[in-house]
Amino acid sequence: MAEERRRKVREIQAVVADVREETHDAASLLLDIGDEERDYKAGQFITIDPHQFGFLEQVIAYLEEVKGTREKPRAYSMGSAPHEPHILITVKEERFWPGESKYPPVLSPPLSRHCPPGTTLTISGFTGPYAIPQDAGQKADTVLHLCAGSGIVPNFGLIKDSIHRGDDLHHVLLYSSKTRSDIFYYDQFAALAAGHSEQLTVLHSLTREDPHQIEPASRKGRLDAELIKSYVKDLDRTLVYCCGPGVLPWERKEARERGEEPAPKFVETMIQILHELGFDKRQIKQESWG
Ligand SMILES: Cc1cc2nc3c(=O)[nH]c(=O)nc-3n(C[C@H](O)[C@H](O)[C@H](O)COP(=O)(O)OP(=O)(O)OC[C@H]3O[C@@H](n4cnc5c(N)ncnc54)[C@H](O)[C@@H]3O)c2cc1C
């Protein structure tokens, strides 16, 4: 019961301890939460309410008027594992594209560009079902990670946590990025794969560039059924964690209003492939945004 109470979502005061430019359009923020317990599971997320930033007041007031609804807190997966001293989030900047975007993005531009060390943030956490159960080793030997773009963030936490705990799971990461410069945590994954080859296999798949000197392994193209199949040794003993772009609620709503089904994005495509390969939905966890 006490455990239950402690695990409730709560507001936490965080200070940005460090900022790393992860890619040309994404920044990693290392958050110091002081004496607060880091009682989260790897793979979970925090939320950040944009109303806390005074400089967003006018744009939020305008957007709430035109959207007719209150701007919600934005979710950010944690790329950290609970044994690490800081909470890591990596925020990719959304852009307003004239003629394409309906509204300008609210929170990702200031978080990814204007949050220097020392910035204080109120975060809420910790929550989310995207976590590996403690007893996963009873059902599986392998965890297959299918990730694209910023969808790598929670899986980075999952992999580090499992390696740290020394459980018997082998992780296979198939990570799709547009180009080398879009890969998150490149050096960390290369070091993890080199130092823990028994526990981790990493393949980078680039969709818009021929891979050149990418460690530990790479190929050109999207993740597809043939590739995924080649990495599945024992389907019944494999769990899948899939994270990346997926159809957003308003995209689904707008498509249905036009009498259409929305075009599948990365996560919908992966889930379809997994079902065709024979995976049961109980073997698959998915998370998506953007
Ligand atoms: C569980 C979870 C984990 C996440 N983890 C991460 C992460 O690790 N890193 C990361 O970068 N992001 C993550 N996200 C996405 C993040 O929560 C934000 O959605 C993202 O940062 C964009 O927020 P924003 O305020 O900048 O843009 P928004 O203001 O949300 O706008 C984004 C786009 O949506 C459009 N839009 C917004 N509202 C509407 C509407 N009502 N109708 C039509 N179009 C609309 C806008 O025009 C714009 O193009 C996660 C999301 C979830 C659900």
Coordinates of C-alpha atoms and ligand atoms in Angstrom, one line a residue:
M1 CA 0.0 0.0 0.0
A2 CA 2.8 2.4 1.0
E3 CA 4.5 1.4 -2.3
E4 CA 1.3 2.1 -4.2
R5 CA 1.0 5.6 -2.7
R6 CA 4.7 6.4 -3.4
R7 CA 4.2 5.4 -7.0
K8 CA 1.4 7.9 -7.6
V9 CA 2.0 10.5 -10.3
R10 CA 3.2 13.7 -8.6
E11 CA 4.6 17.1 -9.4
I12 CA 8.4 17.3 -9.0
Q13 CA 10.7 20.3 -9.2
A14 CA 13.5 19.7 -11.5
V15 CA 16.6 21.7 -12.5
V16 CA 18.3 21.3 -15.8
A17 CA 21.8 20.1 -14.8
D18 CA 23.2 19.7 -18.3
V19 CA 22.1 20.1 -22.0
R20 CA 23.5 18.0 -24.9
E21 CA 22.9 18.8 -28.5
E22 CA 21.7 15.3 -29.6
T23 CA 21.2 16.1 -33.3
H24 CA 20.6 19.2 -35.4
D25 CA 17.0 19.4 -34.2
A26 CA 17.0 17.6 -30.8
A27 CA 18.4 18.3 -27.4
S28 CA 18.9 16.1 -24.4
L29 CA 18.1 17.6 -21.0
L30 CA 19.6 16.0 -17.9
L31 CA 17.2 16.8 -15.0
D32 CA 18.3 17.0 -11.4
I33 CA 15.3 16.1 -9.1
G34 CA 17.2 16.5 -5.9
D35 CA 16.1 14.2 -3.1
E36 CA 13.0 13.0 -4.9
E37 CA 12.9 9.3 -5.3
R38 CA 13.7 8.1 -8.9
D39 CA 11.0 5.4 -8.4
Y40 CA 10.2 5.0 -12.0
K41 CA 10.4 2.1 -14.4
A42 CA 12.7 2.4 -17.4
G43 CA 10.6 3.3 -20.5
Q44 CA 8.1 5.4 -18.6
F45 CA 7.5 9.1 -19.3
I46 CA 7.1 12.4 -17.5
T47 CA 4.8 15.3 -18.5
I48 CA 5.5 19.0 -18.7
D49 CA 2.7 21.5 -18.6
P50 CA 3.4 24.4 -21.0
H51 CA 1.3 26.8 -18.8
Q52 CA 4.2 27.1 -16.4
F53 CA 6.2 29.2 -18.9
G54 CA 5.3 32.8 -18.7
F55 CA 6.7 33.6 -22.1
L56 CA 4.2 31.1 -23.7
E57 CA 1.2 32.8 -22.1
Q58 CA 0.0 34.7 -25.2
V59 CA 0.6 32.0 -27.7
I60 CA -1.2 29.5 -25.4
A61 CA -4.1 31.8 -24.9
Y62 CA -4.4 32.2 -28.7
L63 CA -4.2 28.5 -29.4
E64 CA -6.7 27.6 -26.7
E65 CA -9.1 30.1 -28.3
V66 CA -8.8 28.7 -31.9
K67 CA -8.6 25.1 -30.8
G68 CA -11.5 25.5 -28.3
T69 CA -9.7 23.4 -25.8
R70 CA -7.1 23.7 -23.0
E71 CA -3.5 23.0 -24.1
K72 CA -2.5 19.7 -22.4
P73 CA 0.8 18.8 -20.7
R74 CA 3.2 17.2 -23.2
A75 CA 4.6 13.8 -22.5
Y76 CA 8.4 13.1 -22.7
S77 CA 9.8 9.5 -22.4
M78 CA 12.7 9.1 -20.1
G79 CA 15.9 7.9 -21.8
S80 CA 17.5 7.4 -18.4
A81 CA 17.4 4.3 -16.2
P82 CA 16.5 4.5 -12.6
H83 CA 20.1 3.8 -11.4
E84 CA 21.3 6.9 -13.2
P85 CA 21.6 10.1 -11.2
H86 CA 19.6 12.3 -13.6
I87 CA 16.4 12.0 -15.5
L88 CA 17.2 12.2 -19.2
I89 CA 14.7 13.5 -21.7
T90 CA 15.4 14.2 -25.4
V91 CA 13.2 16.7 -27.1
K92 CA 13.0 16.9 -30.9
E93 CA 11.9 20.3 -32.1
E94 CA 8.6 20.3 -34.0
R95 CA 8.4 22.9 -36.8
F96 CA 5.6 24.9 -38.3
W97 CA 5.4 24.2 -42.0
P98 CA 3.3 26.8 -43.9
G99 CA 0.6 25.1 -45.9
E100 CA 1.1 21.8 -44.0
S101 CA 0.9 22.4 -40.2
K102 CA -2.3 23.5 -38.7
Y103 CA -0.8 25.3 -35.7
P104 CA 2.7 26.2 -34.5
P105 CA 4.2 23.8 -32.0
V106 CA 4.1 25.0 -28.4
L107 CA 6.6 23.3 -26.1
S108 CA 9.2 21.5 -28.1
P109 CA 10.9 24.6 -29.5
P110 CA 11.6 26.2 -26.1
L111 CA 12.6 22.9 -24.5
S112 CA 15.0 21.9 -27.3
R113 CA 16.5 25.3 -27.8
H114 CA 16.1 27.6 -24.8
C115 CA 16.5 25.5 -21.6
P116 CA 20.1 26.2 -20.4
P117 CA 21.6 24.6 -17.3
G118 CA 20.0 26.1 -14.2
T119 CA 16.5 26.3 -15.8
T120 CA 13.8 25.1 -13.3
L121 CA 10.9 23.0 -14.6
T122 CA 7.9 21.5 -12.9
I123 CA 7.5 18.0 -14.2
S124 CA 4.9 15.3 -13.4
G125 CA 5.7 11.7 -13.2
F126 CA 6.2 8.9 -13.4
T127 CA 3.8 7.0 -15.5
G128 CA 3.3 4.7 -18.6
P129 CA 2.9 1.1 -19.4
Y130 CA 6.0 0.9 -21.8
A131 CA 8.2 -1.1 -19.4
I132 CA 9.8 -4.5 -19.3
P133 CA 8.2 -6.7 -16.6
Q134 CA 10.6 -7.9 -13.9
D135 CA 9.7 -11.5 -14.8
A136 CA 10.2 -11.1 -18.5
G137 CA 13.0 -13.6 -18.5
Q138 CA 10.5 -16.4 -17.7
K139 CA 8.7 -15.8 -21.0
A140 CA 11.5 -14.5 -23.2
D141 CA 15.2 -14.7 -24.1
T142 CA 15.2 -11.8 -26.5
V143 CA 13.8 -8.3 -26.6
L144 CA 13.5 -6.9 -30.1
H145 CA 13.5 -3.1 -30.2
L146 CA 12.0 -1.6 -33.4
C147 CA 12.6 2.2 -33.2
A148 CA 12.5 5.2 -35.5
G149 CA 13.5 8.8 -34.9
S150 CA 12.9 10.1 -31.4
G151 CA 11.1 6.8 -30.7
I152 CA 14.5 5.5 -29.5
V153 CA 14.3 7.5 -26.3
P154 CA 12.4 5.1 -24.0
N155 CA 14.2 2.1 -25.5
F156 CA 17.5 3.6 -24.6
G157 CA 16.3 3.6 -21.0
L158 CA 15.0 0.0 -21.3
I159 CA 18.3 -1.3 -22.7
K160 CA 20.5 0.4 -20.1
D161 CA 18.3 -0.7 -17.3
S162 CA 18.3 -4.4 -18.4
I163 CA 22.1 -4.4 -18.9
H164 CA 22.6 -2.7 -15.5
R165 CA 20.4 -5.3 -13.8
G166 CA 22.3 -8.1 -15.6
D167 CA 19.1 -10.0 -16.4
D168 CA 19.4 -12.8 -18.9
L169 CA 17.7 -11.0 -21.8
H170 CA 19.5 -10.3 -25.1
H171 CA 18.4 -7.0 -26.7
V172 CA 18.3 -6.6 -30.5
L173 CA 18.0 -3.0 -31.5
L174 CA 16.9 -2.2 -35.1
Y175 CA 17.0 1.6 -35.2
S176 CA 15.7 3.6 -38.3
S177 CA 17.0 7.1 -38.8
K178 CA 16.9 9.4 -41.9
T179 CA 20.7 10.1 -41.9
R180 CA 23.7 9.6 -39.7
S181 CA 23.2 13.0 -38.2
D182 CA 19.6 12.1 -37.1
I183 CA 20.8 9.2 -34.9
F184 CA 20.2 9.8 -31.1
Y185 CA 22.8 8.5 -28.6
Y186 CA 25.1 7.2 -31.4
D187 CA 28.3 7.1 -29.2
Q188 CA 26.5 5.6 -26.2
F189 CA 25.0 2.8 -28.3
A190 CA 28.3 2.0 -30.0
A191 CA 30.0 1.8 -26.5
L192 CA 27.2 -0.3 -25.0
A193 CA 27.3 -2.8 -28.0
A194 CA 31.1 -3.0 -27.8
G195 CA 31.1 -3.5 -24.0
H196 CA 28.1 -5.8 -23.7
S197 CA 28.0 -7.9 -26.9
E198 CA 26.4 -10.8 -25.0
Q199 CA 23.4 -8.6 -24.1
L200 CA 23.1 -6.1 -27.0
T201 CA 23.1 -6.2 -30.8
V202 CA 22.6 -2.9 -32.6
L203 CA 21.8 -2.2 -36.3
H204 CA 21.4 1.3 -37.7
S205 CA 19.1 1.5 -40.7
L206 CA 19.3 4.8 -42.7
T207 CA 16.5 5.7 -45.0
R208 CA 17.9 8.7 -46.8
E209 CA 21.7 8.2 -47.0
D210 CA 24.1 5.4 -47.7
P211 CA 25.6 4.4 -44.4
H212 CA 29.3 5.1 -44.1
Q213 CA 31.5 4.0 -41.2
I214 CA 28.6 3.5 -38.8
E215 CA 29.3 1.5 -35.7
P216 CA 28.6 -1.2 -34.8
A217 CA 26.5 -2.2 -37.9
S218 CA 24.4 -0.5 -40.5
R219 CA 22.3 -0.9 -43.7
K220 CA 20.3 1.3 -46.1
G221 CA 16.5 1.3 -46.1
R222 CA 13.5 1.1 -43.9
L223 CA 12.9 -1.7 -41.4
D224 CA 11.0 -4.4 -43.3
A225 CA 9.6 -7.9 -42.8
E226 CA 12.7 -9.7 -44.2
L227 CA 15.1 -7.8 -42.0
I228 CA 13.0 -8.3 -38.8
K229 CA 12.6 -12.0 -39.6
S230 CA 16.3 -12.4 -40.0
Y231 CA 16.9 -11.1 -36.4
V232 CA 14.2 -13.3 -34.8
K233 CA 15.7 -16.6 -33.7
D234 CA 12.9 -18.0 -31.5
L235 CA 9.6 -16.1 -32.1
D236 CA 7.9 -17.6 -29.1
R237 CA 10.7 -16.4 -26.8
T238 CA 10.8 -12.9 -28.2
L239 CA 9.2 -9.7 -26.8
V240 CA 8.9 -6.6 -29.0
Y241 CA 9.1 -3.0 -27.9
C242 CA 8.2 -0.7 -30.8
C243 CA 8.4 3.1 -30.6
G244 CA 8.4 5.8 -33.2
P245 CA 6.0 7.9 -35.4
G246 CA 2.4 6.8 -35.3
V247 CA -0.9 8.2 -36.5
L248 CA -2.0 11.0 -34.1
P249 CA -5.5 11.2 -32.7
W250 CA -6.5 14.3 -34.8
E251 CA -5.0 12.8 -38.0
R252 CA -7.2 9.7 -37.4
K253 CA -10.2 12.0 -36.7
E254 CA -9.6 14.2 -39.8
A255 CA -9.1 11.1 -42.1
R256 CA -12.3 9.5 -40.8
E257 CA -14.2 12.7 -41.4
R258 CA -13.1 12.5 -45.0
G259 CA -14.3 8.8 -45.0
E260 CA -10.7 7.5 -45.2
E261 CA -8.4 5.4 -43.0
P262 CA -5.3 7.3 -42.1
A263 CA -2.1 6.2 -43.9
P264 CA 0.0 4.0 -41.6
K265 CA 3.1 5.4 -40.1
F266 CA 6.1 3.6 -38.7
V267 CA 4.4 2.0 -35.7
E268 CA 1.3 0.9 -37.6
T269 CA 3.6 -0.6 -40.3
M270 CA 5.7 -2.5 -37.8
I271 CA 2.7 -3.9 -35.9
Q272 CA 1.3 -5.1 -39.2
I273 CA 4.6 -6.8 -40.1
L274 CA 4.8 -8.4 -36.6
H275 CA 1.4 -9.9 -36.9
E276 CA 2.2 -11.2 -40.4
L277 CA 5.3 -12.9 -38.9
G278 CA 3.2 -14.6 -36.3
F279 CA 3.7 -12.5 -33.2
D280 CA 0.8 -12.4 -30.7
K281 CA -0.3 -9.0 -29.5
R282 CA 0.7 -10.0 -26.0
Q283 CA 4.3 -10.2 -27.1
I284 CA 4.3 -6.6 -28.4
K285 CA 4.4 -3.2 -26.6
Q286 CA 4.1 -0.1 -28.6
E287 CA 4.3 3.7 -28.1
S288 CA 4.0 6.4 -30.6
W289 CA 3.8 10.1 -31.2
G290 CA 4.2 12.5 -34.1
Ligands
LIG1 C1 4.1 8.8 -24.3 C2 4.8 9.9 -25.2 C3 6.1 10.1 -25.1 C4 6.8 11.1 -25.8 N1 8.1 11.2 -25.8 C5 8.7 12.1 -26.6 C6 10.2 12.2 -26.6 O1 10.9 11.5 -25.9 N2 10.7 13.2 -27.3 C7 10.0 14.1 -28.1 O2 10.6 14.9 -28.8 N3 8.6 14.0 -28.1 C8 8.0 13.0 -27.4 N4 6.6 13.0 -27.4 C9 5.8 14.0 -28.1 C10 5.6 15.2 -27.2 O3 4.7 14.9 -26.2 C11 5.0 16.4 -28.0 O4 3.9 16.0 -28.7 C12 6.0 17.0 -29.0 O5 7.1 17.5 -28.3 C13 5.3 18.2 -29.7 O6 4.8 19.1 -28.8 P1 4.7 20.7 -29.1 O7 4.0 21.4 -28.0 O8 6.0 21.2 -29.6 O9 3.8 20.7 -30.4 P2 2.2 20.7 -30.5 O10 1.7 22.0 -30.0 O11 1.7 19.5 -29.8 O12 2.0 20.6 -32.1 C14 2.6 19.5 -32.8 C15 2.0 19.4 -34.2 O13 0.6 19.0 -34.0 C16 -0.3 19.9 -34.7 N5 -1.5 20.0 -33.8 C17 -1.5 20.3 -32.5 N6 -2.8 20.3 -32.1 C18 -3.6 20.0 -33.1 C19 -5.0 19.8 -33.3 N7 -5.8 20.0 -32.3 N8 -5.4 19.5 -34.6 C20 -4.6 19.4 -35.6 N9 -3.2 19.5 -35.5 C21 -2.7 19.8 -34.3 C22 0.4 21.2 -34.8 O14 0.0 21.9 -35.9 C23 1.9 20.8 -34.9 O15 2.2 20.5 -36.3 C24 6.0 12.0 -26.6 C25 4.6 11.8 -26.7 C26 4.0 10.8 -26.0 C27 2.5 10.6 -26.1

